XYZ file of N, CA and C in Angstrom:
513
model
N -114.310 0.341 8.751
C -114.402 -0.755 7.819
C -114.037 -2.040 8.558
N -114.872 -3.049 8.474
C -114.588 -4.338 9.079
C -114.210 -5.280 7.959
N -113.082 -5.920 8.133
C -112.638 -6.859 7.126
C -112.468 -8.221 7.746
N -112.843 -9.251 7.033
C -112.535 -10.597 7.470
C -111.085 -10.854 7.134
N -110.394 -11.485 8.056
C -108.970 -11.693 7.851
C -108.682 -13.160 7.594
N -107.494 -13.381 7.107
C -107.057 -14.744 6.957
C -106.675 -15.275 8.328
N -106.456 -16.570 8.437
C -106.145 -17.161 9.728
C -104.945 -16.478 10.358
N -105.094 -16.162 11.630
C -104.010 -15.517 12.357
C -102.894 -16.517 12.577
N -101.680 -16.063 12.380
C -100.542 -16.919 12.667
C -100.325 -16.935 14.160
N -99.475 -17.810 14.625
C -99.276 -17.970 16.060
C -98.792 -16.702 16.735
N -98.198 -15.760 16.021
C -97.677 -14.596 16.699
C -98.079 -13.260 16.140
N -98.927 -13.170 15.125
C -99.095 -11.870 14.493
C -100.511 -11.403 14.360
N -100.648 -10.288 13.650
C -101.940 -9.681 13.383
C -102.239 -9.760 11.899
N -103.459 -9.402 11.593
C -103.890 -9.423 10.201
C -103.614 -8.115 9.504
N -104.131 -8.014 8.286
C -104.076 -6.775 7.539
C -102.808 -6.633 6.734
N -102.066 -7.702 6.589
C -100.807 -7.637 5.866
C -101.066 -7.291 4.407
N -100.294 -6.353 3.906
C -100.318 -6.083 2.478
C -101.376 -5.108 2.015
N -102.359 -4.761 2.856
C -103.390 -3.862 2.364
C -103.221 -2.438 2.860
N -102.230 -2.173 3.691
C -101.949 -0.827 4.150
C -102.894 -0.321 5.223
N -103.884 -1.093 5.621
C -104.818 -0.682 6.653
C -104.347 -1.172 8.009
N -104.508 -0.328 9.028
C -104.209 -0.773 10.370
C -105.465 -1.446 10.908
N -105.296 -2.592 11.504
C -106.425 -3.310 12.049
C -106.110 -3.740 13.472
N -107.140 -3.793 14.281
C -106.999 -4.370 15.604
C -106.844 -5.868 15.400
N -106.004 -6.472 16.182
C -105.725 -7.894 16.048
C -107.006 -8.723 16.079
N -107.012 -9.810 15.342
C -108.166 -10.711 15.349
C -108.311 -11.425 16.691
N -107.348 -11.279 17.596
C -107.496 -11.870 18.935
C -108.770 -11.373 19.610
N -109.147 -10.136 19.333
C -110.359 -9.587 19.944
C -111.599 -10.359 19.496
N -111.797 -10.502 18.189
C -112.994 -11.196 17.709
C -112.940 -12.682 18.045
N -111.752 -13.254 18.077
C -111.627 -14.654 18.500
C -112.062 -14.794 19.950
N -111.638 -13.863 20.795
C -112.015 -13.919 22.210
C -113.529 -13.800 22.384
N -114.162 -12.888 21.648
C -115.617 -12.747 21.738
C -116.291 -14.030 21.244
N -115.769 -14.615 20.178
C -116.282 -15.885 19.642
C -116.187 -16.977 20.720
N -115.089 -17.000 21.444
C -114.905 -17.978 22.526
C -116.043 -17.848 23.540
N -116.330 -16.630 23.956
C -117.402 -16.427 24.939
C -118.759 -16.859 24.391
N -119.026 -16.582 23.120
C -120.294 -17.014 22.520
C -120.395 -18.536 22.503
N -119.284 -19.208 22.244
C -119.272 -20.684 22.267
C -119.475 -21.214 23.676
N -118.843 -20.591 24.651
C -119.020 -21.025 26.040
C -120.493 -20.978 26.410
N -121.165 -19.887 26.060
C -122.589 -19.769 26.374
C -123.427 -20.763 25.578
N -123.150 -20.884 24.300
C -123.978 -21.717 23.422
C -123.818 -23.210 23.711
N -122.589 -23.642 23.952
C -122.322 -25.080 24.041
C -121.927 -25.569 25.433
N -121.713 -24.670 26.378
C -121.142 -25.035 27.669
C -121.927 -26.027 28.498
N -123.224 -26.067 28.325
C -124.042 -26.999 29.114
C -124.014 -28.419 28.541
N -123.709 -28.543 27.259
C -123.759 -29.846 26.601
C -122.391 -30.409 26.236
N -121.384 -29.552 26.163
C -120.056 -29.979 25.725
C -118.998 -29.429 26.660
N -117.903 -30.149 26.750
C -116.738 -29.626 27.448
C -116.068 -28.641 26.485
N -115.869 -27.415 26.932
C -115.312 -26.380 26.069
C -113.790 -26.408 26.199
N -113.162 -27.060 25.239
C -111.708 -27.186 25.211
C -111.150 -26.331 24.082
N -109.844 -26.179 24.054
C -109.232 -25.411 22.960
C -109.482 -26.093 21.616
N -109.485 -27.405 21.588
C -109.767 -28.109 20.329
C -111.207 -27.873 19.877
N -112.139 -27.919 20.829
C -113.542 -27.665 20.504
C -113.696 -26.248 19.946
N -113.117 -25.273 20.638
C -113.205 -23.875 20.196
C -112.532 -23.665 18.848
N -111.385 -24.302 18.648
C -110.667 -24.171 17.376
C -111.527 -24.660 16.222
N -112.353 -25.668 16.454
C -113.241 -26.170 15.414
C -114.292 -25.156 15.002
N -114.800 -24.401 15.956
C -115.795 -23.381 15.642
C -115.155 -22.144 15.017
N -114.018 -21.743 15.563
C -113.369 -20.502 15.139
C -112.524 -20.715 13.884
N -112.147 -21.957 13.661
C -111.366 -22.343 12.482
C -109.949 -21.759 12.505
N -109.314 -21.876 13.668
C -107.911 -21.507 13.836
C -107.203 -22.628 14.587
N -105.905 -22.554 14.633
C -105.104 -23.546 15.325
C -105.390 -23.502 16.831
N -105.525 -24.659 17.495
C -105.776 -24.676 18.935
C -104.714 -23.947 19.764
N -103.494 -23.826 19.245
C -102.442 -23.091 19.951
C -102.849 -21.627 20.126
N -103.468 -21.053 19.112
C -103.944 -19.673 19.191
C -105.033 -19.557 20.256
N -105.940 -20.514 20.278
C -107.011 -20.527 21.279
C -106.422 -20.615 22.675
N -105.454 -21.496 22.879
C -104.852 -21.641 24.212
C -104.178 -20.349 24.653
N -103.518 -19.674 23.746
C -102.868 -18.397 24.086
C -103.910 -17.363 24.504
N -104.994 -17.266 23.767
C -106.039 -16.288 24.092
C -106.735 -16.679 25.394
N -107.005 -17.961 25.591
C -107.609 -18.401 26.854
C -106.707 -18.052 28.035
N -105.417 -18.195 27.854
C -104.472 -17.849 28.911
C -104.567 -16.357 29.245
N -104.682 -15.517 28.224
C -104.819 -14.075 28.444
C -106.142 -13.749 29.137
N -107.212 -14.397 28.713
C -108.522 -14.166 29.320
C -108.546 -14.648 30.775
N -107.876 -15.748 31.032
C -107.780 -16.263 32.404
C -106.988 -15.303 33.279
N -105.859 -14.807 32.778
C -105.031 -13.868 33.541
C -105.806 -12.595 33.876
N -106.745 -12.214 33.028
C -107.566 -11.024 33.257
C -108.779 -11.321 34.143
N -108.948 -12.586 34.535
C -110.069 -12.951 35.392
C -111.400 -13.054 34.672
N -111.360 -13.283 33.370
C -112.598 -13.337 32.583
C -113.090 -14.756 32.333
N -112.177 -15.731 32.333
C -112.574 -17.127 32.167
C -111.880 -17.972 33.227
N -112.460 -19.138 33.459
C -111.829 -20.159 34.280
C -111.524 -21.329 33.361
N -110.309 -21.835 33.450
C -109.882 -22.948 32.618
C -109.456 -24.064 33.555
N -110.165 -25.178 33.460
C -109.839 -26.333 34.284
C -109.132 -27.359 33.419
N -107.927 -27.684 33.786
C -107.143 -28.671 33.036
C -107.816 -30.035 33.113
N -107.508 -30.852 32.136
C -108.048 -32.215 32.128
C -109.482 -32.223 31.660
N -110.391 -32.642 32.526
C -111.783 -32.843 32.109
C -112.674 -31.633 32.348
N -112.126 -30.541 32.862
C -112.968 -29.420 33.264
C -113.465 -28.526 32.154
N -112.603 -28.156 31.227
C -113.010 -27.235 30.167
C -112.965 -25.792 30.626
N -113.607 -24.923 29.831
C -113.557 -23.477 30.046
C -114.947 -22.951 30.361
N -115.010 -21.978 31.278
C -116.273 -21.321 31.608
C -116.012 -19.843 31.871
N -117.084 -19.052 31.876
C -116.950 -17.627 32.177
C -116.720 -17.464 33.676
N -115.822 -16.566 34.035
C -115.511 -16.320 35.439
C -116.472 -15.306 36.067
N -117.201 -14.565 35.225
C -118.147 -13.549 35.689
C -119.401 -13.650 34.846
N -120.491 -13.074 35.323
C -121.683 -13.007 34.474
C -121.398 -12.175 33.222
N -122.040 -12.532 32.129
C -121.827 -11.851 30.849
C -122.137 -10.358 30.931
N -123.058 -9.970 31.788
C -123.412 -8.557 31.949
C -122.260 -7.748 32.520
N -121.310 -8.412 33.175
C -120.200 -7.728 33.835
C -118.920 -7.725 33.001
N -118.950 -8.341 31.836
C -117.770 -8.385 30.965
C -118.026 -7.476 29.770
N -117.201 -6.447 29.637
C -117.368 -5.504 28.529
C -116.386 -5.815 27.409
N -116.673 -5.252 26.255
C -115.724 -5.364 25.145
C -114.377 -4.765 25.536
N -114.388 -3.712 26.343
C -113.124 -3.121 26.778
C -112.324 -4.104 27.620
N -112.999 -4.850 28.497
C -112.303 -5.869 29.299
C -111.590 -6.870 28.393
N -112.286 -7.313 27.360
C -111.728 -8.302 26.439
C -110.592 -7.677 25.628
N -110.833 -6.499 25.103
C -109.851 -5.748 24.310
C -108.548 -5.601 25.088
N -108.653 -5.205 26.352
C -107.460 -5.048 27.183
C -106.825 -6.396 27.523
N -107.643 -7.402 27.752
C -107.126 -8.718 28.141
C -106.282 -9.355 27.050
N -106.714 -9.235 25.813
C -106.004 -9.909 24.726
C -105.005 -8.999 24.029
N -104.745 -7.853 24.644
C -103.687 -6.954 24.184
C -103.796 -6.658 22.692
N -104.915 -6.072 22.336
C -105.168 -5.759 20.929
C -104.276 -4.661 20.397
N -103.783 -3.811 21.269
C -102.910 -2.730 20.822
C -101.633 -2.737 21.645
N -100.615 -2.185 21.065
C -99.335 -2.108 21.754
C -99.419 -1.099 22.888
N -98.475 -1.161 23.809
C -98.447 -0.261 24.959
C -98.462 1.208 24.541
N -97.876 1.518 23.371
C -97.815 2.900 22.912
C -99.177 3.425 22.484
N -100.123 2.558 22.266
C -101.453 2.994 21.873
C -101.895 2.391 20.561
N -103.100 2.730 20.183
C -103.723 2.193 18.979
C -102.962 2.588 17.722
N -102.458 3.802 17.691
C -101.771 4.300 16.506
C -100.263 4.226 16.718
N -99.602 3.578 15.809
C -98.141 3.505 15.860
C -97.601 4.632 14.991
N -96.922 5.559 15.630
C -96.395 6.720 14.921
C -95.106 6.336 14.218
N -94.913 6.824 12.998
C -93.670 6.560 12.281
C -92.506 7.082 13.124
N -91.428 6.329 13.077
C -90.335 6.497 14.034
C -89.608 7.831 13.981
N -89.182 8.260 12.828
C -88.278 9.409 12.755
C -88.717 10.449 11.727
N -89.739 11.246 12.047
C -90.076 12.311 11.109
C -88.865 13.244 10.950
N -88.691 13.751 9.782
C -87.533 14.585 9.471
C -87.642 15.931 10.192
N -86.756 16.179 11.155
C -86.806 17.435 11.918
C -86.347 18.639 11.098
N -85.739 18.381 9.941
C -85.344 19.477 9.060
C -86.502 19.961 8.187
N -87.604 19.254 8.243
C -88.814 19.612 7.497
C -89.798 20.249 8.482
N -90.449 21.363 8.121
C -91.383 21.985 9.068
C -92.561 21.074 9.428
N -93.011 20.245 8.509
C -94.085 19.294 8.818
C -93.548 18.199 9.730
N -92.414 17.615 9.358
C -91.816 16.558 10.164
C -91.517 17.007 11.583
N -91.078 18.210 11.725
C -90.726 18.775 13.026
C -91.956 18.947 13.917
N -93.123 19.129 13.314
C -94.333 19.452 14.080
C -95.435 18.403 14.037
N -95.223 17.331 13.305
C -96.308 16.367 13.113
C -96.787 15.733 14.422
N -95.861 15.486 15.347
C -96.293 14.962 16.655
C -97.180 15.973 17.366
N -96.793 17.249 17.342
C -97.619 18.284 17.970
C -99.004 18.344 17.348
N -99.069 18.123 16.063
C -100.337 18.188 15.341
C -101.219 16.978 15.652
N -100.636 15.790 15.683
C -101.439 14.561 15.738
C -101.578 13.899 17.101
N -100.619 14.019 17.979
C -100.627 13.238 19.220
C -101.947 13.351 20.000
N -102.396 14.556 20.273
C -103.625 14.731 21.057
C -104.843 14.192 20.297
N -104.866 14.386 18.982
C -106.000 13.901 18.195
C -106.064 12.372 18.193
N -104.921 11.735 18.055
C -104.893 10.269 18.053
C -105.263 9.715 19.420
N -104.834 10.374 20.474
C -105.220 9.971 21.831
C -106.729 10.109 21.996
N -107.294 11.185 21.469
C -108.739 11.410 21.540
C -109.499 10.289 20.825
N -109.026 9.883 19.662
C -109.671 8.808 18.911
C -109.608 7.500 19.703
N -108.449 7.194 20.272
C -108.318 5.957 21.040
C -109.232 5.990 22.264
N -109.315 7.115 22.943
C -110.183 7.219 24.115
C -111.648 7.054 23.732
N -112.042 7.572 22.580
C -113.424 7.417 22.107
C -113.728 5.947 21.825
N -112.792 5.262 21.182
C -112.969 3.836 20.918
C -113.134 3.072 22.227
N -112.259 3.333 23.171
C -112.311 2.616 24.449
C -113.583 2.937 25.224
N -114.071 4.159 25.125
C -115.331 4.517 25.786
C -116.494 3.735 25.191
N -116.499 3.577 23.878
C -117.555 2.789 23.224
C -117.453 1.316 23.612
N -116.237 0.790 23.649
C -116.045 -0.614 24.018
C -116.538 -0.884 25.437
N -116.436 0.113 26.292
C -116.858 -0.029 27.687
C -118.378 -0.193 27.810
N -119.131 0.289 26.811
C -120.592 0.261 26.884
C -121.220 -1.000 26.298
N -120.434 -1.843 25.658
C -120.973 -3.067 25.057
C -120.565 -4.244 25.926
N -121.539 -5.054 26.304
C -121.247 -6.208 27.167
C -121.417 -7.525 26.412
N -120.859 -8.554 27.004
C -121.036 -9.894 26.426
C -122.497 -10.326 26.455
N -123.268 -9.794 27.378
C -124.697 -10.136 27.428
C -125.375 -9.785 26.103
N -124.976 -8.669 25.494
C -125.536 -8.279 24.202
C -125.138 -9.263 23.115
N -123.887 -9.682 23.124
C -123.394 -10.649 22.137
C -124.138 -11.975 22.286
N -124.293 -12.401 23.518
C -124.975 -13.674 23.775
C -126.434 -13.593 23.336
N -127.094 -12.498 23.657
C -128.488 -12.318 23.228
C -128.601 -12.379 21.709
N -127.713 -11.660 21.017
C -127.760 -11.640 19.557
C -127.398 -12.996 18.960
N -126.425 -13.671 19.545
C -126.050 -15.003 19.065
C -127.227 -15.956 19.174
N -127.888 -15.946 20.316
C -129.061 -16.811 20.515
C -130.167 -16.479 19.512
N -130.363 -15.184 19.267
C -131.416 -14.759 18.328
C -131.115 -15.255 16.914
N -129.876 -15.097 16.469
C -129.517 -15.540 15.114
C -129.599 -17.053 14.986
N -129.135 -17.770 15.996
C -129.213 -19.237 15.946
C -130.666 -19.682 15.953
N -131.482 -19.056 16.772
C -132.906 -19.382 16.839
C -133.594 -19.116 15.495
N -133.239 -18.033 14.851
C -133.846 -17.702 13.546
C -133.465 -18.741 12.491
N -132.274 -19.305 12.603
C -131.851 -20.335 11.649
C -132.658 -21.624 11.815
N -133.026 -21.923 13.041
C -133.691 -23.200 13.321
C -135.214 -23.073 13.346
N -135.742 -21.849 13.268
C -137.183 -21.651 13.284
C -137.787 -22.119 11.965
N -138.942 -22.774 12.047
C -139.597 -23.191 10.801
C -140.058 -21.962 10.008
N -139.965 -22.071 8.698
C -140.383 -20.963 7.833
C -141.897 -20.861 7.827
N -142.374 -19.624 7.820
C -143.824 -19.391 7.772
C -144.226 -19.286 6.314
N -145.333 -19.840 6.004
C -145.700 -19.726 4.601
C -146.970 -20.280 4.248
């Protein structure tokens, strides 16, 4: 299930109050950043303020994500008049690269296990044995899928949708 979230705060994730675990919106913000770099980079200086206008979040959030993407070697950020650009061709940047760069999940993994299952209960005593390998399998499957999707696909689709919006209607 994909849900649109409310604006991310400077330090947290979405999904508050609905009981669903969600990957941080930093991932989709980062992908949005790359789409903007491709779409507007030749005509505009891509700054955190410019990106914040498209993504509709505080520029502080954009700067934090750009810093993470830069540390991962995915973008180049030139202070002052330079703006932001991709550090590699879009074909070489996968969703997994972005996912890992913006730290969408905690070091413990995608699933946060409840802290203290009751060892006096037969279920509580064995729940880690039951679930740990399965949850690891699910996370590995997600990461394998993320590895197969590149920014080139996002850019192609973004261009197609924008082109369809500006194409004259046939009739």
